[in-house]
mmCIF file of C-alpha atoms in Angstrom:
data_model
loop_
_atom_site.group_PDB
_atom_site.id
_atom_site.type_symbol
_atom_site.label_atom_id
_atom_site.label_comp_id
_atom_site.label_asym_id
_atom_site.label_seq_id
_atom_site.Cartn_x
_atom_site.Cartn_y
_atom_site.Cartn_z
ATOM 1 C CA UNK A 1 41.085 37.764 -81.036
ATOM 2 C CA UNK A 2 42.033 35.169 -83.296
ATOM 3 C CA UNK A 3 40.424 31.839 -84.451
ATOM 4 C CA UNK A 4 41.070 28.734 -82.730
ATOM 5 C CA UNK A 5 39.674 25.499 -83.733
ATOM 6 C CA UNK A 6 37.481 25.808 -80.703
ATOM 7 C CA UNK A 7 36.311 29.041 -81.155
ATOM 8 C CA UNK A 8 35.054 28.387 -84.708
ATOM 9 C CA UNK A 9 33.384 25.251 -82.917
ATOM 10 C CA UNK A 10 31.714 27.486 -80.860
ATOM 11 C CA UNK A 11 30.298 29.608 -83.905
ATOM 12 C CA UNK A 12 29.456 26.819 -85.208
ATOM 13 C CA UNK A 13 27.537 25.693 -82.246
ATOM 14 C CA UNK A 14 26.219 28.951 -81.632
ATOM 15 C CA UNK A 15 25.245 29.211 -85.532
ATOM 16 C CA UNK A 16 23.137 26.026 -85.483
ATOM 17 C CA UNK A 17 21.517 26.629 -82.241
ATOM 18 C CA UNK A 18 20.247 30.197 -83.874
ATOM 19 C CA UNK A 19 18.996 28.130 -87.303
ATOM 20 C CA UNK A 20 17.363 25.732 -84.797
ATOM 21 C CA UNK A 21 15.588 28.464 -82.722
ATOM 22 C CA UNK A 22 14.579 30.500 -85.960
ATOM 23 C CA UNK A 23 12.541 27.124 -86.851
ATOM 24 C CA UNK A 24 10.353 27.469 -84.299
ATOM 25 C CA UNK A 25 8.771 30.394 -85.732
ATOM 26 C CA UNK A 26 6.581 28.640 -88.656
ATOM 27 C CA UNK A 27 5.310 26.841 -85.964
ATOM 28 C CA UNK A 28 4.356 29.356 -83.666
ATOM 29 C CA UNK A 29 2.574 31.223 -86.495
ATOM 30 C CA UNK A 30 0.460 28.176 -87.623
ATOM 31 C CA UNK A 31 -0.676 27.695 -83.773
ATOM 32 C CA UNK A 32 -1.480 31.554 -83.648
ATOM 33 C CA UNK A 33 -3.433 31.606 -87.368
ATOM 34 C CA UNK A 34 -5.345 28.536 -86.136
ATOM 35 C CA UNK A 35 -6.465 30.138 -83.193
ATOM 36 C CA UNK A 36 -7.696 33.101 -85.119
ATOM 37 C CA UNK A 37 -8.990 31.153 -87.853
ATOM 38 C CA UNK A 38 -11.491 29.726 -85.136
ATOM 39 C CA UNK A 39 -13.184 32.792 -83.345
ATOM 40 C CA UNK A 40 -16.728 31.147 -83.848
ATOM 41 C CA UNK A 41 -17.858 30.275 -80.384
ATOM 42 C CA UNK A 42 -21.282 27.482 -79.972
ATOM 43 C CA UNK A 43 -22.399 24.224 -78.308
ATOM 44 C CA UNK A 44 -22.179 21.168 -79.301
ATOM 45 C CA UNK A 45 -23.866 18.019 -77.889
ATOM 46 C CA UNK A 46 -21.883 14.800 -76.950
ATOM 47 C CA UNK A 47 -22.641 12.015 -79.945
ATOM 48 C CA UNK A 48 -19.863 9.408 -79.404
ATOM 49 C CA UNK A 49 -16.115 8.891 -78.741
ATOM 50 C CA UNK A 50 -13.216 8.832 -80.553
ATOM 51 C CA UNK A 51 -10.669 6.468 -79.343
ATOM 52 C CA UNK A 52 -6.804 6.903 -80.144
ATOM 53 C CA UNK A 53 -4.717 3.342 -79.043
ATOM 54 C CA UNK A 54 -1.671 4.778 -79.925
ATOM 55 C CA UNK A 55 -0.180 8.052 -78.596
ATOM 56 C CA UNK A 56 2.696 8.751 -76.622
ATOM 57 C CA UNK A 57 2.240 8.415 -73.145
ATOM 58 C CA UNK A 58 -0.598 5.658 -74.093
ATOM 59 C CA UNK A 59 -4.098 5.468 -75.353
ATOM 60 C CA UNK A 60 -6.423 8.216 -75.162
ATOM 61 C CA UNK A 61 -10.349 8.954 -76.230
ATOM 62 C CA UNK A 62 -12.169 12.380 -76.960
ATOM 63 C CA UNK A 63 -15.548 13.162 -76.858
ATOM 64 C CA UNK A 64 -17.226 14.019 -80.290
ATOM 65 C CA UNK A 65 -19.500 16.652 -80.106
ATOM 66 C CA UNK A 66 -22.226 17.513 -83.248
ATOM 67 C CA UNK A 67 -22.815 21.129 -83.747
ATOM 68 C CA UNK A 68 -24.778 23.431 -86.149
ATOM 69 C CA UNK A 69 -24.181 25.803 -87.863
ATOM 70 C CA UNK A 70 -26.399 27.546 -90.744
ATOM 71 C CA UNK A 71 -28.589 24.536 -90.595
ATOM 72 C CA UNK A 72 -25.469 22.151 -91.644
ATOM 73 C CA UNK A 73 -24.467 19.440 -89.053
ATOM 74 C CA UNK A 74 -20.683 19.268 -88.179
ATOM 75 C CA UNK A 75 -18.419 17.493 -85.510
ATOM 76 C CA UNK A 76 -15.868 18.539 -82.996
ATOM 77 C CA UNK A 77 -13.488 16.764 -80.602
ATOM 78 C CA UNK A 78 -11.756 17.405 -77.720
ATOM 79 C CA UNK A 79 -7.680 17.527 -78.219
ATOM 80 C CA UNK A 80 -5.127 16.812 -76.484
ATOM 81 C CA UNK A 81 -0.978 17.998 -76.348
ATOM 82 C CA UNK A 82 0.092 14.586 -74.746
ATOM 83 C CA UNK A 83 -1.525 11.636 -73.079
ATOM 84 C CA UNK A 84 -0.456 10.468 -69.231
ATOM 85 C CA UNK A 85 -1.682 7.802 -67.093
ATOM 86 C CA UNK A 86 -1.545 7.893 -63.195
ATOM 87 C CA UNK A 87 -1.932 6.026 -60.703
ATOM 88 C CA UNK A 88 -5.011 5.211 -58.516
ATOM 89 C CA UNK A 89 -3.533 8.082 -55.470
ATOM 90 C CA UNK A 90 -2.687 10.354 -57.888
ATOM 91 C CA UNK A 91 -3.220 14.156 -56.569
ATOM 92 C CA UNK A 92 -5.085 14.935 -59.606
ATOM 93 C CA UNK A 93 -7.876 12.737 -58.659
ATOM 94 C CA UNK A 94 -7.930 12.989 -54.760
ATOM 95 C CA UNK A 95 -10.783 16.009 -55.078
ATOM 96 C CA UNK A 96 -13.387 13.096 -56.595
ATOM 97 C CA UNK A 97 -14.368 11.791 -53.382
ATOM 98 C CA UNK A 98 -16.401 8.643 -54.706
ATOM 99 C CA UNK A 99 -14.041 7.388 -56.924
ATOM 100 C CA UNK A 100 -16.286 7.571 -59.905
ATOM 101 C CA UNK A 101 -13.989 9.510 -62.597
ATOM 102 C CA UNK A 102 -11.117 7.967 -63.967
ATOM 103 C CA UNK A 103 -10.221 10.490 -66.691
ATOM 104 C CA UNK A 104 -9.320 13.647 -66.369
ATOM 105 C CA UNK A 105 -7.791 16.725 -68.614
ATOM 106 C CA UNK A 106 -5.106 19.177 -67.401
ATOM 107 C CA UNK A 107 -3.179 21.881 -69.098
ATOM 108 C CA UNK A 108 -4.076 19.835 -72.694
ATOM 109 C CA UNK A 109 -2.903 16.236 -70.910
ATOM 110 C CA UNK A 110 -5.352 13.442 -71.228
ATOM 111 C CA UNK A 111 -4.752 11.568 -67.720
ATOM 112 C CA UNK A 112 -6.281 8.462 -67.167
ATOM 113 C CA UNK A 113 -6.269 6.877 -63.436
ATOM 114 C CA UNK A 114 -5.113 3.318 -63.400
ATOM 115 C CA UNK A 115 -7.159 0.814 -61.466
ATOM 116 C CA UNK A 116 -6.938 -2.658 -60.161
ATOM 117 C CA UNK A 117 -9.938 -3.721 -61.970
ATOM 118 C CA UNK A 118 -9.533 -1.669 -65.604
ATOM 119 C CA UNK A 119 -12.585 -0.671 -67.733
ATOM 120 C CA UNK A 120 -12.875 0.025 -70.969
ATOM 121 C CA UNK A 121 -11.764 3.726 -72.025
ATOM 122 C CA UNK A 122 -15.537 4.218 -73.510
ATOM 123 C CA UNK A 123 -16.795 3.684 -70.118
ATOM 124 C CA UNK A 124 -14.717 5.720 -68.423
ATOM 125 C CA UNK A 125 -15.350 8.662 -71.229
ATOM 126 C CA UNK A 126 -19.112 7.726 -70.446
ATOM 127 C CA UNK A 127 -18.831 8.975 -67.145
ATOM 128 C CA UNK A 128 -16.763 12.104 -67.838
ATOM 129 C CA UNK A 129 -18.704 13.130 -70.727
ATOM 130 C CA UNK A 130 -22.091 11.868 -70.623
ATOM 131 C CA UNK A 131 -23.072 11.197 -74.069
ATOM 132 C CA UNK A 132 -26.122 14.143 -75.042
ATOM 133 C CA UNK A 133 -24.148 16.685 -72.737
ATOM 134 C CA UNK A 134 -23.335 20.258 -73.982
ATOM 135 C CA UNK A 135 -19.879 21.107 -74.497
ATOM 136 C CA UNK A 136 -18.298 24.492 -75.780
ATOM 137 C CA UNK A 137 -17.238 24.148 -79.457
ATOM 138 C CA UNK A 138 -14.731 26.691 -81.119
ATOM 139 C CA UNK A 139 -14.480 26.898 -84.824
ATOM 140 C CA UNK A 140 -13.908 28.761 -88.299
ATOM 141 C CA UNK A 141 -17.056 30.717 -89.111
ATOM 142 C CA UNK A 142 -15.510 30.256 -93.130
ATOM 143 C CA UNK A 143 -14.879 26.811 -93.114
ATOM 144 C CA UNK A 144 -16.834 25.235 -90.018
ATOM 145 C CA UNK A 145 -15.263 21.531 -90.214
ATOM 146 C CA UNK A 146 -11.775 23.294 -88.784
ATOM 147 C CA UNK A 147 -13.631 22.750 -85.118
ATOM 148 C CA UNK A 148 -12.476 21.873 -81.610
ATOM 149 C CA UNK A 149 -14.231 21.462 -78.230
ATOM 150 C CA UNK A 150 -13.244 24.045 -75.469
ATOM 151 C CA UNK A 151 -10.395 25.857 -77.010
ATOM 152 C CA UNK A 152 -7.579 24.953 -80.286
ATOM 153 C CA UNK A 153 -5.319 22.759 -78.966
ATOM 154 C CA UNK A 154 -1.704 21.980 -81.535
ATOM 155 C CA UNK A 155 0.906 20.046 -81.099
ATOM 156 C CA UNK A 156 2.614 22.294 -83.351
ATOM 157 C CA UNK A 157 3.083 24.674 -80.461
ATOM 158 C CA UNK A 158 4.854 21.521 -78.428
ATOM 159 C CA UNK A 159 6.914 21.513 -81.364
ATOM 160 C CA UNK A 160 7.617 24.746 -81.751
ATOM 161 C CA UNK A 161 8.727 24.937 -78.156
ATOM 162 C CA UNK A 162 11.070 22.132 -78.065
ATOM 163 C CA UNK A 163 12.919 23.886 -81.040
ATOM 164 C CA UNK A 164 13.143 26.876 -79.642
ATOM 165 C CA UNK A 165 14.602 25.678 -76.183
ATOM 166 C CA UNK A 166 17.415 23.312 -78.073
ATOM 167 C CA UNK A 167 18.396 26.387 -80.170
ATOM 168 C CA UNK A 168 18.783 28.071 -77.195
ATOM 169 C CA UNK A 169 20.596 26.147 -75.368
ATOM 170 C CA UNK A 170 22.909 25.795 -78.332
ATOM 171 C CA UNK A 171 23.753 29.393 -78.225
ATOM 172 C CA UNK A 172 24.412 29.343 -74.377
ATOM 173 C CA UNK A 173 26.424 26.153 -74.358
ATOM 174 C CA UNK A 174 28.171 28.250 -77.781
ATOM 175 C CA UNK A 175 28.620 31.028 -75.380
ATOM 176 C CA UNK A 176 29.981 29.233 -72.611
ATOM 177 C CA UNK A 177 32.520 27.892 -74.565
ATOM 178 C CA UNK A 178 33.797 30.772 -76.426
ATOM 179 C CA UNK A 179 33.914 32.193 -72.722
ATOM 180 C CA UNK A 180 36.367 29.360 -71.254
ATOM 181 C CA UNK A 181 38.614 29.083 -74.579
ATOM 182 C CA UNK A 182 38.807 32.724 -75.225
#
């Protein structure tokens, strides 16, 4: 087999899509030590909101719950992956017969239902999470300000993902290539 130009394009290709999916691992790992970093399971109470005008997919809010934890008062919120709004029909909100909830999270997505006559984020998180209301809280038992409601949720995961599929398809559309010029 010798080297054509387009062959050596293709290791090329293939070379960079292999660098690209061997980034993905240091994100992976800090996902993973996070979540094992936070075994501590408690409850915390609703206290307030924490409202976020600018993400991808649009603005968001989280519920911040206060927690204890050797006698020493800490706070949690609720995170999200990515933020997506929907419209009033949308499937996700056909179960809530009287119309009532307008936010809803799925798989890590923050989905707020768009209306004809919008209200304010903080009373739509008012309804969802009623403030005083118990909500799980997970955190590190070492260093109890590393805390999240429900579960850890990183975007370093998203992240790690992405990299992982573009390096692969580097290495198949490397492959493909070194099949058709071969």
């Amino acid at each position: 087999m010798t080297l054509t130009p387009n062959l050596i394009a293709c290791l090329a290709i293939g070379g960079a899509g292999i660098l690209t999916a061997l980034l993905s691992i240091p994100f992976f790992r800090r996902t993973g030590k996070l979540r094992r970093r936070c075994s501590a399971r408690t409850e915390g109470t609703v206290i307030r909101y924490h409202y976020q005008p600018k993400q991808s997919g649009g603005p968001s809010i989280a519920p911040v719950a206060s927690f204890q934890v050797d006698g020493v008062s800490y706070t949690a919120r609720l995170h999200y992956r990515g933020v997506a709004t929907v419209s009033r029909s949308a499937l996700l909100f056909q179960k809530d017969a009287d119309q009532k909830n307008c936010i809803a999270v799925r798989n890590d997505i923050f989905h707020a239902r768009l209306e004809h006559h919008p209200r304010s984020m903080e009373e739509m998180a008012r309804e969802t999470w009623q403030p005083g209301s118990k909500l799980p809280v997970v955190y590190d038992p070492d260093d109890p300000r590393c805390a999240y409601i429900d579960h850890v949720v990183s975007k370093a995961s998203v992240a790690g993902i992405t990299l992982l599929c573009v390096g692969a398809g580097l290495v198949g559309l490397a492959m493909l290539g070194a099949g058709l010029f071969s």
